Amino acid sequence: MRGGGRMSSGCLGTNKPVSLPYSRMQLAEAFIMTGELADALAALNQHLDETPADQTARRLRAEVLLHLPLSGNDHLEAALEDLDALAELTAADWVQRSIVRQRLGDLSGALADILQAHTLTPADDRITARYLELLLLNEDRSRARDVLAALPPTWRWLERAGDLAADAGAFPAALENYTAALDHLAQKMDTQSDPFAVNLKAGLLAKRAACALAAGHLDTAAADYTQLEMLLPRDPTFAFYRGLALFLQGDLAQARTLCRAAWERANATLREEMARALTAPEYTMLRDFFL
């Protein structure tokens, strides 16, 4: 579909009459605020018919098109046409292009666009996070590692580096990054009493504990799962995984007690997760105890 990103609003809903005391841009903004996107699109189409060089209106129409709840790709292609028609693209425009192209299934194009945004604003954490996400979706883990290595060692980027290492089975590197992330988080936030910070800490501990268990660092795994039980006492999976660590350390009786108690507290979804964990051959004796 061509024509400067315009879509007919006939298939989107009836147009509301335009009241002359208000400009079509004002009407479009009002419709957007009330969630009437089809009417906003109609007003923007009329406005851009009369003033096609209005870059602000074109950006706004692209945003409206991107958020229209429609099937098919016509509205996405129209949004891309509006963004292509801009005289000069900002970082935000490149991000929008990246989102549109990803939704169109063009992952390599989405990556190329977010790289443009990242180049313009390398210190924008949200753009950097999206850049890393698209690198991974494009299976470019090497470049993702290079990007992470160049970033400040904050807990967010250290966690991402740990995730990347864990996905590759590089557990020593993952443990190192998760530990550094926990240390940095403790320096920046109150991880003892602030609920938000406590949840962040718990997420990092859970990742480090899983890596430690997989790598055979059983003391670290058991200690982390003990902390997690205290932080999130309603979640029985941490006691279960501590039981697995104790089992691998040779404490069969305590492992059975912990795992059985956790199993009995777990809902169906958590039991499925526990059952999957027990399929590993090293847990045969434990699995046969209660499955």
Tab-separated table of C-alpha atoms in Angstrom:
chain	number	residue	atom	x	y	z
A	1	MET	CA	0.000	0.000	0.000
A	2	ARG	CA	1.411	3.365	-1.027
A	3	GLY	CA	0.388	6.965	-0.642
A	4	GLY	CA	2.391	8.462	2.196
A	5	GLY	CA	1.198	6.067	4.864
A	6	ARG	CA	-2.478	6.909	4.551
A	7	MET	CA	-5.009	4.209	5.286
A	8	SER	CA	-8.682	4.661	4.592
A	9	SER	CA	-10.574	4.894	7.867
A	10	GLY	CA	-13.663	3.360	6.317
A	11	CYS	CA	-12.623	-0.089	7.508
A	12	LEU	CA	-11.701	1.240	10.941
A	13	GLY	CA	-14.919	2.893	12.114
A	14	THR	CA	-17.081	5.855	11.313
A	15	ASN	CA	-15.571	9.328	11.246
A	16	LYS	CA	-16.758	11.838	13.787
A	17	PRO	CA	-17.725	15.228	12.362
A	18	VAL	CA	-14.885	17.720	12.499
A	19	SER	CA	-15.693	20.762	14.596
A	20	LEU	CA	-14.105	23.796	12.999
A	21	PRO	CA	-13.170	25.608	16.260
A	22	TYR	CA	-10.613	22.836	16.798
A	23	SER	CA	-7.793	21.948	14.454
A	24	ARG	CA	-7.616	18.435	13.102
A	25	MET	CA	-4.366	17.930	15.042
A	26	GLN	CA	-6.142	18.920	18.261
A	27	LEU	CA	-8.936	16.507	17.444
A	28	ALA	CA	-6.451	13.736	16.707
A	29	GLU	CA	-4.694	14.298	20.031
A	30	ALA	CA	-8.019	14.290	21.873
A	31	PHE	CA	-9.073	11.061	20.160
A	32	ILE	CA	-5.754	9.458	21.086
A	33	MET	CA	-6.227	10.426	24.739
A	34	THR	CA	-9.630	8.724	24.773
A	35	GLY	CA	-8.388	5.667	22.879
A	36	GLU	CA	-10.386	6.382	19.723
A	37	LEU	CA	-7.553	5.537	17.358
A	38	ALA	CA	-9.667	5.099	14.217
A	39	ASP	CA	-11.024	8.625	14.641
A	40	ALA	CA	-7.547	9.938	15.377
A	41	LEU	CA	-6.336	8.349	12.136
A	42	ALA	CA	-9.167	9.961	10.168
A	43	ALA	CA	-8.290	13.393	11.556
A	44	LEU	CA	-4.597	12.905	10.826
A	45	ASN	CA	-5.321	11.737	7.287
A	46	GLN	CA	-7.315	14.900	6.642
A	47	HIS	CA	-4.652	17.090	8.224
A	48	LEU	CA	-1.824	15.530	6.196
A	49	ASP	CA	-3.846	15.798	2.982
A	50	GLU	CA	-3.765	19.539	3.527
A	51	THR	CA	-0.268	19.856	5.079
A	52	PRO	CA	1.787	16.869	3.878
A	53	ALA	CA	5.062	18.406	5.093
A	54	ASP	CA	3.987	18.381	8.767
A	55	GLN	CA	6.623	16.091	10.283
A	56	THR	CA	4.980	16.082	13.716
A	57	ALA	CA	1.683	14.903	12.270
A	58	ARG	CA	3.444	12.236	10.220
A	59	ARG	CA	5.216	10.908	13.316
A	60	LEU	CA	1.927	10.904	15.203
A	61	ARG	CA	0.144	9.053	12.407
A	62	ALA	CA	2.880	6.432	12.353
A	63	GLU	CA	2.415	5.931	16.091
A	64	VAL	CA	-1.350	5.625	15.727
A	65	LEU	CA	-0.966	3.134	12.888
A	66	LEU	CA	1.460	1.099	14.994
A	67	HIS	CA	-1.065	0.804	17.819
A	68	LEU	CA	-4.176	0.068	15.786
A	69	PRO	CA	-5.633	-3.299	16.870
A	70	LEU	CA	-5.876	-4.736	13.358
A	71	SER	CA	-4.981	-8.019	11.735
A	72	GLY	CA	-2.781	-8.041	8.678
A	73	ASN	CA	0.165	-5.797	7.921
A	74	ASP	CA	-1.282	-2.875	5.964
A	75	HIS	CA	-1.263	-0.543	8.966
A	76	LEU	CA	2.326	-1.494	9.804
A	77	GLU	CA	3.500	-0.901	6.245
A	78	ALA	CA	1.705	2.456	6.285
A	79	ALA	CA	3.480	3.395	9.511
A	80	LEU	CA	6.807	2.511	7.913
A	81	GLU	CA	5.981	4.694	4.914
A	82	ASP	CA	5.307	7.663	7.191
A	83	LEU	CA	8.613	7.131	8.971
A	84	ASP	CA	10.433	6.762	5.652
A	85	ALA	CA	8.977	10.102	4.558
A	86	LEU	CA	10.530	12.053	7.445
A	87	ALA	CA	13.196	14.548	6.432
A	88	GLU	CA	15.531	13.534	9.267
A	89	LEU	CA	15.094	10.602	11.613
A	90	THR	CA	15.686	10.950	15.346
A	91	ALA	CA	16.692	8.109	17.662
A	92	ALA	CA	13.018	7.744	18.622
A	93	ASP	CA	12.092	7.433	14.926
A	94	TRP	CA	14.656	4.681	14.429
A	95	VAL	CA	13.241	2.862	17.463
A	96	GLN	CA	9.754	3.083	15.966
A	97	ARG	CA	11.042	1.766	12.652
A	98	SER	CA	12.707	-1.080	14.501
A	99	ILE	CA	9.474	-1.991	16.287
A	100	VAL	CA	7.484	-1.902	13.057
A	101	ARG	CA	9.998	-4.034	11.167
A	102	GLN	CA	10.149	-6.579	13.974
A	103	ARG	CA	6.371	-6.872	13.946
A	104	LEU	CA	6.568	-7.363	10.176
A	105	GLY	CA	8.954	-10.268	10.797
A	106	ASP	CA	12.036	-8.469	9.489
A	107	LEU	CA	14.464	-9.109	12.348
A	108	SER	CA	17.586	-8.126	10.439
A	109	GLY	CA	15.951	-4.845	9.414
A	110	ALA	CA	14.804	-4.240	12.992
A	111	LEU	CA	18.385	-4.771	14.162
A	112	ALA	CA	19.765	-2.373	11.543
A	113	ASP	CA	17.291	0.306	12.639
A	114	ILE	CA	17.985	-0.056	16.359
A	115	LEU	CA	21.700	0.157	15.626
A	116	GLN	CA	21.044	3.578	14.087
A	117	ALA	CA	19.205	4.625	17.256
A	118	HIS	CA	21.976	3.253	19.458
A	119	THR	CA	24.610	5.099	17.434
A	120	LEU	CA	22.737	8.375	17.902
A	121	THR	CA	22.152	7.876	21.656
A	122	PRO	CA	24.627	5.309	22.996
A	123	ALA	CA	23.891	6.272	26.623
A	124	ASP	CA	20.153	5.515	26.392
A	125	ASP	CA	19.704	2.323	28.433
A	126	ARG	CA	16.321	1.448	26.922
A	127	ILE	CA	17.686	1.628	23.391
A	128	THR	CA	20.761	-0.365	24.406
A	129	ALA	CA	18.543	-3.023	25.988
A	130	ARG	CA	16.522	-3.320	22.780
A	131	TYR	CA	19.710	-3.459	20.731
A	132	LEU	CA	20.927	-6.395	22.844
A	133	GLU	CA	17.551	-8.117	22.573
A	134	LEU	CA	17.611	-7.886	18.792
A	135	LEU	CA	21.212	-9.068	18.609
A	136	LEU	CA	20.154	-12.213	20.461
A	137	LEU	CA	17.051	-12.671	18.303
A	138	ASN	CA	19.362	-12.456	15.279
A	139	GLU	CA	21.663	-15.084	16.888
A	140	ASP	CA	24.548	-12.602	17.062
A	141	ARG	CA	25.811	-13.523	20.542
A	142	SER	CA	29.361	-12.511	19.755
A	143	ARG	CA	28.397	-8.907	19.056
A	144	ALA	CA	26.090	-8.918	22.091
A	145	ARG	CA	29.057	-9.904	24.265
A	146	ASP	CA	31.138	-7.108	22.730
A	147	VAL	CA	28.390	-4.563	23.400
A	148	LEU	CA	28.026	-5.709	27.008
A	149	ALA	CA	31.783	-5.610	27.557
A	150	ALA	CA	31.831	-1.941	26.575
A	151	LEU	CA	29.003	-0.937	28.919
A	152	PRO	CA	29.430	0.347	32.493
A	153	PRO	CA	29.480	-2.538	35.030
A	154	THR	CA	26.049	-1.819	36.488
A	155	TRP	CA	23.852	-4.566	37.876
A	156	ARG	CA	21.568	-4.429	34.819
A	157	TRP	CA	24.337	-5.034	32.305
A	158	LEU	CA	26.153	-7.503	34.558
A	159	GLU	CA	22.915	-9.484	34.793
A	160	ARG	CA	22.596	-9.465	30.993
A	161	ALA	CA	26.195	-10.646	30.695
A	162	GLY	CA	25.433	-13.411	33.177
A	163	ASP	CA	22.350	-14.448	31.191
A	164	LEU	CA	24.370	-14.605	27.993
A	165	ALA	CA	27.081	-16.703	29.639
A	166	ALA	CA	24.520	-19.020	31.263
A	167	ASP	CA	22.748	-19.590	27.916
A	168	ALA	CA	26.105	-20.614	26.452
A	169	GLY	CA	26.798	-22.987	29.353
A	170	ALA	CA	29.716	-20.835	30.519
A	171	PHE	CA	28.748	-21.181	34.165
A	172	PRO	CA	31.929	-19.779	35.787
A	173	ALA	CA	31.505	-16.535	33.802
A	174	ALA	CA	27.795	-16.471	34.599
A	175	LEU	CA	28.481	-16.898	38.327
A	176	GLU	CA	31.063	-14.129	38.233
A	177	ASN	CA	28.679	-11.724	36.512
A	178	TYR	CA	25.711	-12.535	38.746
A	179	THR	CA	27.861	-12.086	41.854
A	180	ALA	CA	29.117	-8.720	40.588
A	181	ALA	CA	25.521	-7.723	39.760
A	182	LEU	CA	24.375	-8.591	43.285
A	183	ASP	CA	27.231	-6.565	44.779
A	184	HIS	CA	26.432	-3.536	42.624
A	185	LEU	CA	22.712	-3.815	43.355
A	186	ALA	CA	23.428	-3.828	47.102
A	187	GLN	CA	25.486	-0.646	46.677
A	188	LYS	CA	22.742	1.159	44.789
A	189	MET	CA	19.544	-0.029	46.489
A	190	ASP	CA	18.204	-1.135	49.841
A	191	THR	CA	18.040	-4.871	49.202
A	192	GLN	CA	16.958	-5.558	52.777
A	193	SER	CA	13.686	-3.649	53.108
A	194	ASP	CA	12.747	-2.075	49.760
A	195	PRO	CA	10.291	-4.587	48.169
A	196	PHE	CA	11.309	-3.651	44.625
A	197	ALA	CA	15.016	-4.088	45.380
A	198	VAL	CA	14.329	-7.324	47.268
A	199	ASN	CA	12.608	-8.756	44.191
A	200	LEU	CA	15.543	-7.730	41.990
A	201	LYS	CA	17.930	-9.387	44.438
A	202	ALA	CA	15.818	-12.538	44.485
A	203	GLY	CA	15.859	-12.742	40.691
A	204	LEU	CA	19.641	-12.480	40.612
A	205	LEU	CA	20.046	-14.992	43.427
A	206	ALA	CA	17.787	-17.460	41.622
A	207	LYS	CA	19.885	-17.182	38.472
A	208	ARG	CA	23.157	-17.548	40.381
A	209	ALA	CA	21.813	-20.510	42.345
A	210	ALA	CA	20.706	-22.292	39.166
A	211	CYS	CA	24.139	-21.777	37.598
A	212	ALA	CA	25.898	-22.917	40.751
A	213	LEU	CA	23.778	-26.076	40.853
A	214	ALA	CA	24.459	-26.801	37.169
A	215	ALA	CA	28.191	-26.185	37.633
A	216	GLY	CA	28.449	-28.360	40.736
A	217	HIS	CA	29.142	-25.479	43.133
A	218	LEU	CA	26.789	-27.070	45.616
A	219	ASP	CA	27.637	-25.020	48.703
A	220	THR	CA	26.942	-21.802	46.784
A	221	ALA	CA	23.714	-23.220	45.374
A	222	ALA	CA	22.463	-24.382	48.776
A	223	ALA	CA	23.338	-21.035	50.392
A	224	ASP	CA	21.585	-19.056	47.656
A	225	TYR	CA	18.468	-21.210	47.831
A	226	THR	CA	18.422	-20.764	51.610
A	227	GLN	CA	18.468	-16.983	51.106
A	228	LEU	CA	15.684	-17.267	48.560
A	229	GLU	CA	13.536	-19.277	50.955
A	230	MET	CA	13.839	-16.424	53.445
A	231	LEU	CA	13.193	-13.717	50.863
A	232	LEU	CA	10.236	-15.456	49.184
A	233	PRO	CA	8.892	-17.985	51.690
A	234	ARG	CA	5.711	-18.667	49.714
A	235	ASP	CA	7.599	-20.147	46.784
A	236	PRO	CA	8.306	-23.851	47.444
A	237	THR	CA	10.642	-24.293	44.484
A	238	PHE	CA	13.629	-22.844	46.349
A	239	ALA	CA	13.388	-25.462	49.092
A	240	PHE	CA	13.034	-28.098	46.375
A	241	TYR	CA	16.196	-26.998	44.588
A	242	ARG	CA	18.070	-26.749	47.874
A	243	GLY	CA	17.023	-30.349	48.339
A	244	LEU	CA	18.593	-31.201	44.980
A	245	ALA	CA	21.844	-29.550	46.059
A	246	LEU	CA	21.842	-31.497	49.320
A	247	PHE	CA	21.149	-34.706	47.399
A	248	LEU	CA	24.190	-34.149	45.196
A	249	GLN	CA	26.210	-33.520	48.365
A	250	GLY	CA	25.180	-36.962	49.602
A	251	ASP	CA	22.562	-35.957	52.194
A	252	LEU	CA	19.798	-38.192	50.878
A	253	ALA	CA	17.577	-38.081	53.978
A	254	GLN	CA	17.442	-34.274	54.186
A	255	ALA	CA	17.051	-34.007	50.413
A	256	ARG	CA	14.039	-36.297	50.473
A	257	THR	CA	12.457	-34.365	53.336
A	258	LEU	CA	12.899	-30.980	51.642
A	259	CYS	CA	11.804	-32.130	48.216
A	260	ARG	CA	8.758	-33.972	49.522
A	261	ALA	CA	7.633	-30.974	51.603
A	262	ALA	CA	8.142	-28.631	48.629
A	263	TRP	CA	6.257	-30.996	46.330
A	264	GLU	CA	3.277	-31.095	48.671
A	265	ARG	CA	3.158	-27.272	48.824
A	266	ALA	CA	3.478	-26.815	45.061
A	267	ASN	CA	0.653	-26.225	42.618
A	268	ALA	CA	0.333	-28.191	39.374
A	269	THR	CA	2.515	-25.803	37.364
A	270	LEU	CA	5.347	-25.879	39.898
A	271	ARG	CA	5.108	-29.661	40.158
A	272	GLU	CA	5.628	-29.884	36.409
A	273	GLU	CA	8.794	-27.792	36.798
A	274	MET	CA	10.001	-30.006	39.642
A	275	ALA	CA	9.251	-33.156	37.672
A	276	ARG	CA	11.272	-31.831	34.715
A	277	ALA	CA	14.227	-31.128	37.001
A	278	LEU	CA	14.081	-34.679	38.342
A	279	THR	CA	14.370	-36.205	34.866
A	280	ALA	CA	18.130	-35.589	34.969
A	281	PRO	CA	19.865	-38.953	35.416
A	282	GLU	CA	21.758	-37.848	38.527
A	283	TYR	CA	18.450	-37.570	40.407
A	284	THR	CA	17.192	-41.107	39.682
A	285	MET	CA	17.255	-42.253	43.309
A	286	LEU	CA	15.489	-39.094	44.462
A	287	ARG	CA	12.912	-39.257	41.660
A	288	ASP	CA	12.017	-42.847	42.479
A	289	PHE	CA	11.327	-41.800	46.061
A	290	PHE	CA	8.146	-39.842	45.354
A	291	LEU	CA	7.300	-39.751	41.651
